[in-house]
Coordinates of N, CA, C and O in Angstrom, one line a residue:
X1 N 98.4 76.0 193.0 CA 97.1 76.5 193.2 C 97.0 78.0 193.3 O 96.1 78.6 192.8
X2 N 97.9 78.6 194.0 CA 97.9 80.1 194.2 C 98.0 80.8 192.9 O 97.3 81.8 192.6
X3 N 98.9 80.3 192.0 CA 99.1 80.9 190.7 C 97.8 80.8 189.8 O 97.5 81.8 189.1
X4 N 97.1 79.7 189.9 CA 95.9 79.6 189.1 C 94.8 80.5 189.7 O 94.0 81.1 188.9
X5 N 94.8 80.7 191.0 CA 93.8 81.6 191.6 C 94.1 83.1 191.1 O 93.2 83.8 190.8
X6 N 95.4 83.4 191.1 CA 95.8 84.8 190.6 C 95.3 85.0 189.2 O 94.8 86.0 188.8
X7 N 95.6 84.0 188.3 CA 95.2 84.1 186.9 C 93.7 84.2 186.8 O 93.2 84.9 185.9
X8 N 93.0 83.5 187.6 CA 91.5 83.5 187.5 C 91.0 84.9 187.9 O 90.1 85.4 187.3
X9 N 91.6 85.5 188.9 CA 91.2 86.8 189.4 C 91.5 87.9 188.4 O 90.8 88.8 188.2
X10 N 92.7 87.8 187.7 CA 93.0 88.7 186.6 C 92.1 88.6 185.5 O 91.6 89.5 184.9
X11 N 91.7 87.3 185.1 CA 90.8 87.1 184.0 C 89.4 87.7 184.4 O 88.7 88.2 183.5
X12 N 89.0 87.5 185.6 CA 87.7 88.1 186.1 C 87.7 89.6 185.9 O 86.8 90.2 185.5
X13 N 88.8 90.3 186.3 CA 88.9 91.7 186.2 C 88.9 92.1 184.7 O 88.2 93.1 184.4
X14 N 89.5 91.3 183.9 CA 89.5 91.6 182.4 C 88.1 91.5 181.8 O 87.7 92.3 181.0
X15 N 87.4 90.5 182.3 CA 86.0 90.2 181.8 C 85.1 91.4 182.3 O 84.3 91.8 181.5
X16 N 85.3 91.9 183.5 CA 84.5 93.0 184.0 C 84.7 94.2 183.1 O 83.8 94.9 182.8
X17 N 86.0 94.5 182.8 CA 86.3 95.7 182.1 C 85.9 95.5 180.6 O 85.3 96.5 180.0
X18 N 86.0 94.3 180.0 CA 85.5 94.1 178.7 C 84.0 94.3 178.6 O 83.5 94.8 177.6
X19 N 83.3 93.9 179.6 CA 81.9 94.1 179.7 C 81.5 95.6 179.7 O 80.6 96.0 179.1
X20 N 82.3 96.4 180.4 CA 82.1 97.8 180.4 C 82.3 98.4 179.0 O 81.4 99.2 178.6
X21 N 83.3 98.0 178.2 CA 83.4 98.5 176.9 C 82.2 98.0 176.0 O 81.7 98.7 175.1
X22 N 81.8 96.8 176.2 CA 80.6 96.2 175.5 C 79.4 97.0 175.8 O 78.6 97.3 174.9
X23 N 79.2 97.5 177.0 CA 78.0 98.3 177.4 C 78.1 99.6 176.6 O 77.1 100.1 176.2
X24 N 79.3 100.2 176.5 CA 79.4 101.4 175.8 C 79.1 101.2 174.3 O 78.3 102.0 173.7
X25 N 79.6 100.2 173.7 CA 79.2 99.9 172.3 C 77.8 99.6 172.1 O 77.2 99.9 171.0
X26 N 77.1 99.1 173.1 CA 75.7 98.8 173.0 C 74.9 100.1 172.9 O 73.8 100.0 172.3
X27 N 75.3 101.2 173.4 CA 74.6 102.4 173.3 C 74.5 102.8 171.8 O 73.4 103.2 171.3
X28 N 75.5 102.6 171.0 CA 75.5 103.0 169.6 C 74.8 102.0 168.7 O 74.3 102.3 167.6
X29 N 74.7 100.7 169.1 CA 74.2 99.7 168.3 C 72.7 99.3 168.6 O 72.0 98.6 167.9
X30 N 72.3 99.7 169.8 CA 71.0 99.3 170.3 C 70.0 100.4 170.2 O 70.3 101.6 170.2
X31 N 68.7 100.0 170.1 CA 67.7 101.0 170.0 C 67.3 101.5 171.4 O 66.7 102.6 171.5
X32 N 67.7 100.8 172.4 CA 67.3 101.2 173.8 C 68.1 102.4 174.3 O 67.7 103.2 175.0
X33 N 69.4 102.4 173.9 CA 70.4 103.4 174.3 C 70.3 103.8 175.8 O 70.0 105.0 176.2
X34 N 70.5 102.8 176.6 CA 70.4 103.0 178.1 C 71.7 103.7 178.6 O 72.6 103.0 179.0
X35 N 71.6 105.0 178.7 CA 72.8 105.7 179.3 C 72.9 105.4 180.8 O 74.0 105.3 181.3
X36 N 71.8 105.1 181.5 CA 71.9 104.8 182.9 C 72.6 103.5 183.1 O 73.4 103.4 184.1
X37 N 72.5 102.6 182.3 CA 73.2 101.3 182.4 C 74.7 101.5 182.3 O 75.5 101.0 183.1
X38 N 75.1 102.4 181.4 CA 76.5 102.7 181.3 C 77.1 103.4 182.5 O 78.1 103.0 183.1
X39 N 76.3 104.4 183.0 CA 76.8 105.1 184.2 C 76.9 104.1 185.4 O 77.8 104.2 186.2
X40 N 75.9 103.3 185.6 CA 75.9 102.4 186.8 C 77.0 101.4 186.6 O 77.7 101.1 187.6
X41 N 77.2 100.8 185.4 CA 78.3 99.8 185.3 C 79.7 100.4 185.5 O 80.5 99.8 186.1
X42 N 79.9 101.6 184.9 CA 81.2 102.2 185.1 C 81.4 102.7 186.5 O 82.6 102.7 187.0
X43 N 80.4 103.0 187.2 CA 80.5 103.3 188.6 C 80.9 102.0 189.4 O 81.7 102.0 190.3
X44 N 80.3 100.9 189.0 CA 80.7 99.6 189.5 C 82.2 99.3 189.3 O 82.9 98.9 190.2
X45 N 82.6 99.5 188.1 CA 84.0 99.3 187.8 C 84.9 100.2 188.6 O 86.0 99.8 189.1
X46 N 84.5 101.5 188.8 CA 85.3 102.4 189.6 C 85.4 101.9 191.1 O 86.4 101.9 191.7
X47 N 84.3 101.4 191.6 CA 84.3 100.8 192.9 C 85.2 99.6 193.0 O 85.9 99.4 194.0
X48 N 85.1 98.7 192.0 CA 86.0 97.6 192.0 C 87.5 98.0 191.9 O 88.3 97.3 192.6
X49 N 87.8 99.0 191.2 CA 89.1 99.5 191.1 C 89.6 100.1 192.5 O 90.8 99.9 192.8
X50 N 88.7 100.7 193.2 CA 89.1 101.3 194.5 C 89.1 100.3 195.6 O 89.6 100.5 196.7
X51 N 88.4 99.1 195.4 CA 88.3 98.1 196.5 C 89.7 97.5 196.7 O 90.4 97.1 195.8
X52 N 90.1 97.3 198.0 CA 91.4 96.7 198.3 C 91.5 95.3 197.8 O 92.6 94.8 197.5
X53 N 90.4 94.6 197.7 CA 90.5 93.2 197.3 C 90.8 93.0 195.8 O 91.4 92.0 195.4
X54 N 90.3 93.9 195.0 CA 90.4 93.7 193.6 C 91.3 94.8 192.9 O 91.5 94.7 191.7
X55 N 91.8 95.7 193.6 CA 92.6 96.9 193.1 C 93.8 96.4 192.3 O 94.1 96.8 191.2
X56 N 94.5 95.4 192.8 CA 95.7 95.0 192.1 C 95.4 94.3 190.8 O 96.2 94.6 189.8
X57 N 94.4 93.6 190.7 CA 94.0 92.9 189.5 C 93.5 93.9 188.4 O 93.9 93.9 187.3
X58 N 92.7 94.9 188.9 CA 92.1 95.9 187.9 C 93.3 96.8 187.5 O 93.3 97.2 186.3
X59 N 94.2 97.1 188.4 CA 95.3 98.0 188.0 C 96.2 97.3 186.9 O 96.6 97.9 185.9
X60 N 96.4 96.0 187.1 CA 97.1 95.2 186.1 C 96.5 95.2 184.7 O 97.1 95.4 183.7
X61 N 95.2 95.0 184.7 CA 94.4 94.9 183.5 C 94.4 96.3 182.8 O 94.6 96.4 181.6
X62 N 94.1 97.3 183.6 CA 94.1 98.7 183.0 C 95.4 99.1 182.4 O 95.5 99.8 181.4
X63 N 96.5 98.7 183.1 CA 97.8 99.0 182.5 C 98.1 98.2 181.2 O 98.7 98.8 180.3
X64 N 97.6 97.0 181.1 CA 97.7 96.3 179.8 C 96.9 97.0 178.7 O 97.3 97.1 177.6
X65 N 95.7 97.5 179.1 CA 94.9 98.2 178.1 C 95.6 99.5 177.7 O 95.6 99.9 176.5
X66 N 96.2 100.2 178.7 CA 97.0 101.4 178.4 C 98.1 101.2 177.5 O 98.4 102.0 176.6
X67 N 98.9 100.1 177.7 CA 100.0 99.7 176.8 C 99.5 99.4 175.4 O 100.1 99.8 174.4
X68 N 98.4 98.7 175.3 CA 97.8 98.4 174.0 C 97.3 99.7 173.2 O 97.4 99.8 172.0
X69 N 96.8 100.6 174.0 CA 96.2 101.8 173.4 C 97.3 102.9 173.2 O 97.0 103.9 172.4
X70 N 98.5 102.7 173.7 CA 99.5 103.8 173.6 C 99.9 104.1 172.1 O 100.0 105.3 171.8
X71 N 100.0 103.2 171.2 CA 100.3 103.5 169.8 C 99.2 104.4 169.2 O 99.5 105.3 168.4
X72 N 98.0 104.1 169.5 CA 96.9 104.9 169.0 C 96.9 106.3 169.6 O 96.7 107.3 168.8
X73 N 97.1 106.4 170.9 CA 97.1 107.7 171.5 C 98.3 108.5 171.0 O 98.2 109.7 170.8
X74 N 99.4 107.9 170.8 CA 100.6 108.6 170.2 C 100.3 109.1 168.8 O 100.8 110.2 168.5
X75 N 99.5 108.4 168.1 CA 99.2 108.8 166.7 C 98.2 109.9 166.7 O 98.2 110.8 165.8
X76 N 97.2 109.9 167.6 CA 96.2 110.9 167.7 C 96.2 111.5 169.1 O 95.5 111.1 170.0
X77 N 97.0 112.6 169.3 CA 97.2 113.2 170.6 C 95.9 113.7 171.2 O 95.9 113.9 172.5
X78 N 94.9 114.0 170.4 CA 93.7 114.6 171.0 C 93.0 113.6 171.9 O 92.2 113.9 172.8
X79 N 93.3 112.3 171.8 CA 92.7 111.2 172.6 C 93.3 111.2 174.0 O 92.8 110.6 174.9
X80 N 94.5 111.8 174.2 CA 95.2 111.7 175.5 C 94.4 112.4 176.6 O 94.3 111.8 177.7
X81 N 93.8 113.5 176.4 CA 93.0 114.2 177.4 C 91.8 113.4 177.9 O 91.7 113.2 179.1
X82 N 91.0 112.9 177.1 CA 89.8 112.1 177.6 C 90.3 110.8 178.4 O 89.7 110.4 179.3
X83 N 91.4 110.2 177.9 CA 91.9 109.0 178.6 C 92.4 109.4 180.0 O 92.2 108.6 181.0
X84 N 93.0 110.6 180.2 CA 93.6 111.0 181.5 C 92.5 111.3 182.5 O 92.7 111.2 183.7
X85 N 91.3 111.6 182.0 CA 90.2 111.9 182.9 C 89.7 110.6 183.4 O 89.5 110.3 184.5

């Protein structure tokens, strides 16, 4: 039971982060272009990352994203600085 709960919480963190990327893409594809929505949602993600209850799960998901993005960043070093911010 405990392992299934851990997997569910990791999946939840991944879904929250994926929604954040979707909100960013929505700016470019939508006519509403709600920049405020992006700022509010990414602030929510930042708070979830800093929360002691969900920090471990968000850290794990962000590290997986970092590993997946590493070949792209290695190929285009100009992307390294915005990622570090």
